[in-house]
Structures are given as C-alpha cells and as structure tokens.
C-alpha cells in the first residue's frame, strides 16, 4: 500500500486496519461509486465528488421507486375449487402507504335480482 511505517509483528494487524495508506473502496460504493483510494484521501474524494455521489444516489432511488411500483403481488391459491376463503399476508400499497390484505372467496357469488 506504500506504507513505510515500521511496526512490531504483534501490532501489525492493528496498524493494517488503521493505516492511512490502506486502500479502501469509496463510502458511496453502495450507490455506484467504483473508485478506491487511500484512507487518508477519503475526505478529499468526498469533497471533489459531491455532485457525482448525489447523481448516483438519485439514480439508485429512482430505480428502487420503479422496482417498487412494478413489483407484482402474487397470491397463489391452491385448491381453488374449495369454498374456503383465503386471506393473503398483509402488505403495504407503497412505502408509508396503506396496509392491506386480500380476501378471496372462491366459488361464492351473489345472485342479483333482475
């Protein structure tokens, strides 16, 4: 990593974890930043790439929102021919939305008067 500090063997593990010359991934890796750099350069990287990190975060949020909107709700009903009602597990319509469950009553219908 380019570190020239001399450390005793018993302290080597600790030094490797805290060495400012250690190469680490960007703290914004989870939103898409692929850069890696020395620990001592984290603050500089974050300052120089604020707009890039913000843009990556916005893209990720938009993708997650789209995935949430199109995620299908699938309720598999086995033995549909039975007349026993089936209730789904509770689910939310969206983040912070309504909590709902689906009740299906197979083979039940009401005859309407003419």
mmCIF file with all atom_site columns, C-alpha atoms in Angstrom, residues 10-102:
data_model
loop_
_atom_site.group_PDB
_atom_site.id
_atom_site.type_symbol
_atom_site.label_atom_id
_atom_site.label_alt_id
_atom_site.label_comp_id
_atom_site.label_asym_id
_atom_site.label_entity_id
_atom_site.label_seq_id
_atom_site.pdbx_PDB_ins_code
_atom_site.Cartn_x
_atom_site.Cartn_y
_atom_site.Cartn_z
_atom_site.occupancy
_atom_site.B_iso_or_equiv
_atom_site.pdbx_formal_charge
_atom_site.auth_seq_id
_atom_site.auth_comp_id
_atom_site.auth_asym_id
_atom_site.auth_atom_id
_atom_site.pdbx_PDB_model_num
ATOM 1  C CA . UNK A 1 10  ? 2.128   -8.014  17.414  1.00 0.00 ? 10  UNK A CA 1
ATOM 2  C CA . UNK A 1 11  ? 0.904   -4.548  16.336  1.00 0.00 ? 11  UNK A CA 1
ATOM 3  C CA . UNK A 1 12  ? 0.807   -5.295  12.602  1.00 0.00 ? 12  UNK A CA 1
ATOM 4  C CA . UNK A 1 13  ? -2.880  -6.284  12.465  1.00 0.00 ? 13  UNK A CA 1
ATOM 5  C CA . UNK A 1 14  ? -3.913  -3.127  14.280  1.00 0.00 ? 14  UNK A CA 1
ATOM 6  C CA . UNK A 1 15  ? -1.739  -0.979  12.034  1.00 0.00 ? 15  UNK A CA 1
ATOM 7  C CA . UNK A 1 16  ? -3.117  -2.568  8.861   1.00 0.00 ? 16  UNK A CA 1
ATOM 8  C CA . UNK A 1 17  ? -6.660  -1.705  9.995   1.00 0.00 ? 17  UNK A CA 1
ATOM 9  C CA . UNK A 1 18  ? -5.822  1.919   10.811  1.00 0.00 ? 18  UNK A CA 1
ATOM 10 C CA . UNK A 1 19  ? -3.057  2.750   8.308   1.00 0.00 ? 19  UNK A CA 1
ATOM 11 C CA . UNK A 1 20  ? -3.795  5.967   6.374   1.00 0.00 ? 20  UNK A CA 1
ATOM 12 C CA . UNK A 1 21  ? -2.119  4.410   3.305   1.00 0.00 ? 21  UNK A CA 1
ATOM 13 C CA . UNK A 1 22  ? -4.564  1.465   3.234   1.00 0.00 ? 22  UNK A CA 1
ATOM 14 C CA . UNK A 1 23  ? -6.617  1.326   0.023   1.00 0.00 ? 23  UNK A CA 1
ATOM 15 C CA . UNK A 1 24  ? -10.365 1.257   0.619   1.00 0.00 ? 24  UNK A CA 1
ATOM 16 C CA . UNK A 1 25  ? -13.473 1.481   -1.594  1.00 0.00 ? 25  UNK A CA 1
ATOM 17 C CA . UNK A 1 26  ? -15.454 4.699   -1.688  1.00 0.00 ? 26  UNK A CA 1
ATOM 18 C CA . UNK A 1 27  ? -18.005 5.057   1.128   1.00 0.00 ? 27  UNK A CA 1
ATOM 19 C CA . UNK A 1 28  ? -20.570 5.616   -1.665  1.00 0.00 ? 28  UNK A CA 1
ATOM 20 C CA . UNK A 1 29  ? -19.884 2.220   -3.217  1.00 0.00 ? 29  UNK A CA 1
ATOM 21 C CA . UNK A 1 30  ? -23.430 1.076   -2.391  1.00 0.00 ? 30  UNK A CA 1
ATOM 22 C CA . UNK A 1 31  ? -24.861 3.738   -4.728  1.00 0.00 ? 31  UNK A CA 1
ATOM 23 C CA . UNK A 1 32  ? -22.417 3.011   -7.537  1.00 0.00 ? 32  UNK A CA 1
ATOM 24 C CA . UNK A 1 33  ? -19.092 4.795   -6.998  1.00 0.00 ? 33  UNK A CA 1
ATOM 25 C CA . UNK A 1 34  ? -16.412 2.371   -8.187  1.00 0.00 ? 34  UNK A CA 1
ATOM 26 C CA . UNK A 1 35  ? -13.341 4.316   -7.062  1.00 0.00 ? 35  UNK A CA 1
ATOM 27 C CA . UNK A 1 36  ? -10.889 3.106   -4.435  1.00 0.00 ? 36  UNK A CA 1
ATOM 28 C CA . UNK A 1 37  ? -8.177  5.173   -2.760  1.00 0.00 ? 37  UNK A CA 1
ATOM 29 C CA . UNK A 1 38  ? -6.019  5.531   0.322   1.00 0.00 ? 38  UNK A CA 1
ATOM 30 C CA . UNK A 1 39  ? -7.834  6.090   3.613   1.00 0.00 ? 39  UNK A CA 1
ATOM 31 C CA . UNK A 1 40  ? -6.058  9.410   4.007   1.00 0.00 ? 40  UNK A CA 1
ATOM 32 C CA . UNK A 1 41  ? -7.715  10.627  0.792   1.00 0.00 ? 41  UNK A CA 1
ATOM 33 C CA . UNK A 1 42  ? -11.342 9.904   1.744   1.00 0.00 ? 42  UNK A CA 1
ATOM 34 C CA . UNK A 1 43  ? -12.205 13.488  2.724   1.00 0.00 ? 43  UNK A CA 1
ATOM 35 C CA . UNK A 1 44  ? -10.679 14.881  -0.477  1.00 0.00 ? 44  UNK A CA 1
ATOM 36 C CA . UNK A 1 45  ? -12.539 12.339  -2.625  1.00 0.00 ? 45  UNK A CA 1
ATOM 37 C CA . UNK A 1 46  ? -15.873 13.038  -0.924  1.00 0.00 ? 46  UNK A CA 1
ATOM 38 C CA . UNK A 1 47  ? -15.400 16.789  -1.336  1.00 0.00 ? 47  UNK A CA 1
ATOM 39 C CA . UNK A 1 48  ? -14.399 16.558  -5.013  1.00 0.00 ? 48  UNK A CA 1
ATOM 40 C CA . UNK A 1 49  ? -17.171 14.150  -5.993  1.00 0.00 ? 49  UNK A CA 1
ATOM 41 C CA . UNK A 1 50  ? -20.241 15.540  -4.195  1.00 0.00 ? 50  UNK A CA 1
ATOM 42 C CA . UNK A 1 51  ? -22.189 16.028  -7.427  1.00 0.00 ? 51  UNK A CA 1
ATOM 43 C CA . UNK A 1 52  ? -21.250 12.581  -8.754  1.00 0.00 ? 52  UNK A CA 1
ATOM 44 C CA . UNK A 1 53  ? -22.291 10.893  -5.498  1.00 0.00 ? 53  UNK A CA 1
ATOM 45 C CA . UNK A 1 54  ? -25.555 12.842  -5.399  1.00 0.00 ? 54  UNK A CA 1
ATOM 46 C CA . UNK A 1 55  ? -26.293 11.897  -9.002  1.00 0.00 ? 55  UNK A CA 1
ATOM 47 C CA . UNK A 1 56  ? -25.576 8.217   -8.281  1.00 0.00 ? 56  UNK A CA 1
ATOM 48 C CA . UNK A 1 57  ? -27.811 8.330   -5.198  1.00 0.00 ? 57  UNK A CA 1
ATOM 49 C CA . UNK A 1 58  ? -30.677 9.904   -7.170  1.00 0.00 ? 58  UNK A CA 1
ATOM 50 C CA . UNK A 1 59  ? -30.363 7.253   -9.902  1.00 0.00 ? 59  UNK A CA 1
ATOM 51 C CA . UNK A 1 60  ? -30.451 4.488   -7.307  1.00 0.00 ? 60  UNK A CA 1
ATOM 52 C CA . UNK A 1 61  ? -33.516 5.963   -5.603  1.00 0.00 ? 61  UNK A CA 1
ATOM 53 C CA . UNK A 1 62  ? -35.315 6.282   -8.940  1.00 0.00 ? 62  UNK A CA 1
ATOM 54 C CA . UNK A 1 63  ? -34.538 2.658   -9.819  1.00 0.00 ? 63  UNK A CA 1
ATOM 55 C CA . UNK A 1 64  ? -35.808 1.485   -6.430  1.00 0.00 ? 64  UNK A CA 1
ATOM 56 C CA . UNK A 1 65  ? -39.007 3.509   -6.831  1.00 0.00 ? 65  UNK A CA 1
ATOM 57 C CA . UNK A 1 66  ? -39.621 1.978   -10.261 1.00 0.00 ? 66  UNK A CA 1
ATOM 58 C CA . UNK A 1 67  ? -38.975 -1.524  -8.934  1.00 0.00 ? 67  UNK A CA 1
ATOM 59 C CA . UNK A 1 68  ? -41.391 -0.900  -6.087  1.00 0.00 ? 68  UNK A CA 1
ATOM 60 C CA . UNK A 1 69  ? -44.096 0.340   -8.475  1.00 0.00 ? 69  UNK A CA 1
ATOM 61 C CA . UNK A 1 70  ? -43.845 -2.649  -10.806 1.00 0.00 ? 70  UNK A CA 1
ATOM 62 C CA . UNK A 1 71  ? -43.247 -5.352  -8.233  1.00 0.00 ? 71  UNK A CA 1
ATOM 63 C CA . UNK A 1 72  ? -46.101 -7.789  -8.774  1.00 0.00 ? 72  UNK A CA 1
ATOM 64 C CA . UNK A 1 73  ? -48.257 -9.047  -5.974  1.00 0.00 ? 73  UNK A CA 1
ATOM 65 C CA . UNK A 1 74  ? -48.690 -12.760 -6.478  1.00 0.00 ? 74  UNK A CA 1
ATOM 66 C CA . UNK A 1 75  ? -51.081 -14.783 -4.409  1.00 0.00 ? 75  UNK A CA 1
ATOM 67 C CA . UNK A 1 76  ? -51.026 -18.462 -5.215  1.00 0.00 ? 76  UNK A CA 1
ATOM 68 C CA . UNK A 1 77  ? -54.253 -20.171 -4.289  1.00 0.00 ? 77  UNK A CA 1
ATOM 69 C CA . UNK A 1 78  ? -54.108 -23.920 -4.157  1.00 0.00 ? 78  UNK A CA 1
ATOM 70 C CA . UNK A 1 79  ? -57.311 -25.964 -4.320  1.00 0.00 ? 79  UNK A CA 1
ATOM 71 C CA . UNK A 1 80  ? -59.287 -23.071 -5.760  1.00 0.00 ? 80  UNK A CA 1
ATOM 72 C CA . UNK A 1 81  ? -62.320 -25.313 -6.130  1.00 0.00 ? 81  UNK A CA 1
ATOM 73 C CA . UNK A 1 82  ? -62.860 -25.238 -2.380  1.00 0.00 ? 82  UNK A CA 1
ATOM 74 C CA . UNK A 1 83  ? -65.180 -22.653 -0.962  1.00 0.00 ? 83  UNK A CA 1
ATOM 75 C CA . UNK A 1 84  ? -62.939 -21.831 1.982   1.00 0.00 ? 84  UNK A CA 1
ATOM 76 C CA . UNK A 1 85  ? -61.894 -18.159 1.976   1.00 0.00 ? 85  UNK A CA 1
ATOM 77 C CA . UNK A 1 86  ? -58.187 -17.445 1.530   1.00 0.00 ? 86  UNK A CA 1
ATOM 78 C CA . UNK A 1 87  ? -56.505 -14.360 3.035   1.00 0.00 ? 87  UNK A CA 1
ATOM 79 C CA . UNK A 1 88  ? -53.140 -13.028 1.893   1.00 0.00 ? 88  UNK A CA 1
ATOM 80 C CA . UNK A 1 89  ? -50.379 -11.899 4.200   1.00 0.00 ? 89  UNK A CA 1
ATOM 81 C CA . UNK A 1 90  ? -50.661 -8.174  4.988   1.00 0.00 ? 90  UNK A CA 1
ATOM 82 C CA . UNK A 1 91  ? -48.812 -5.870  2.573   1.00 0.00 ? 91  UNK A CA 1
ATOM 83 C CA . UNK A 1 92  ? -48.338 -2.136  2.065   1.00 0.00 ? 92  UNK A CA 1
ATOM 84 C CA . UNK A 1 93  ? -49.503 -0.320  -1.076  1.00 0.00 ? 93  UNK A CA 1
ATOM 85 C CA . UNK A 1 94  ? -46.255 1.698   -1.039  1.00 0.00 ? 94  UNK A CA 1
ATOM 86 C CA . UNK A 1 95  ? -43.639 2.845   1.437   1.00 0.00 ? 95  UNK A CA 1
ATOM 87 C CA . UNK A 1 96  ? -45.651 4.647   4.077   1.00 0.00 ? 96  UNK A CA 1
ATOM 88 C CA . UNK A 1 97  ? -48.847 3.608   2.262   1.00 0.00 ? 97  UNK A CA 1
ATOM 89 C CA . UNK A 1 98  ? -51.908 1.681   3.337   1.00 0.00 ? 98  UNK A CA 1
ATOM 90 C CA . UNK A 1 99  ? -51.600 -1.727  4.970   1.00 0.00 ? 99  UNK A CA 1
ATOM 91 C CA . UNK A 1 100 ? -53.902 -4.200  3.266   1.00 0.00 ? 100 UNK A CA 1
ATOM 92 C CA . UNK A 1 101 ? -54.631 -7.872  2.823   1.00 0.00 ? 101 UNK A CA 1
ATOM 93 C CA . UNK A 1 102 ? -56.576 -9.640  0.130   1.00 0.00 ? 102 UNK A CA 1
#
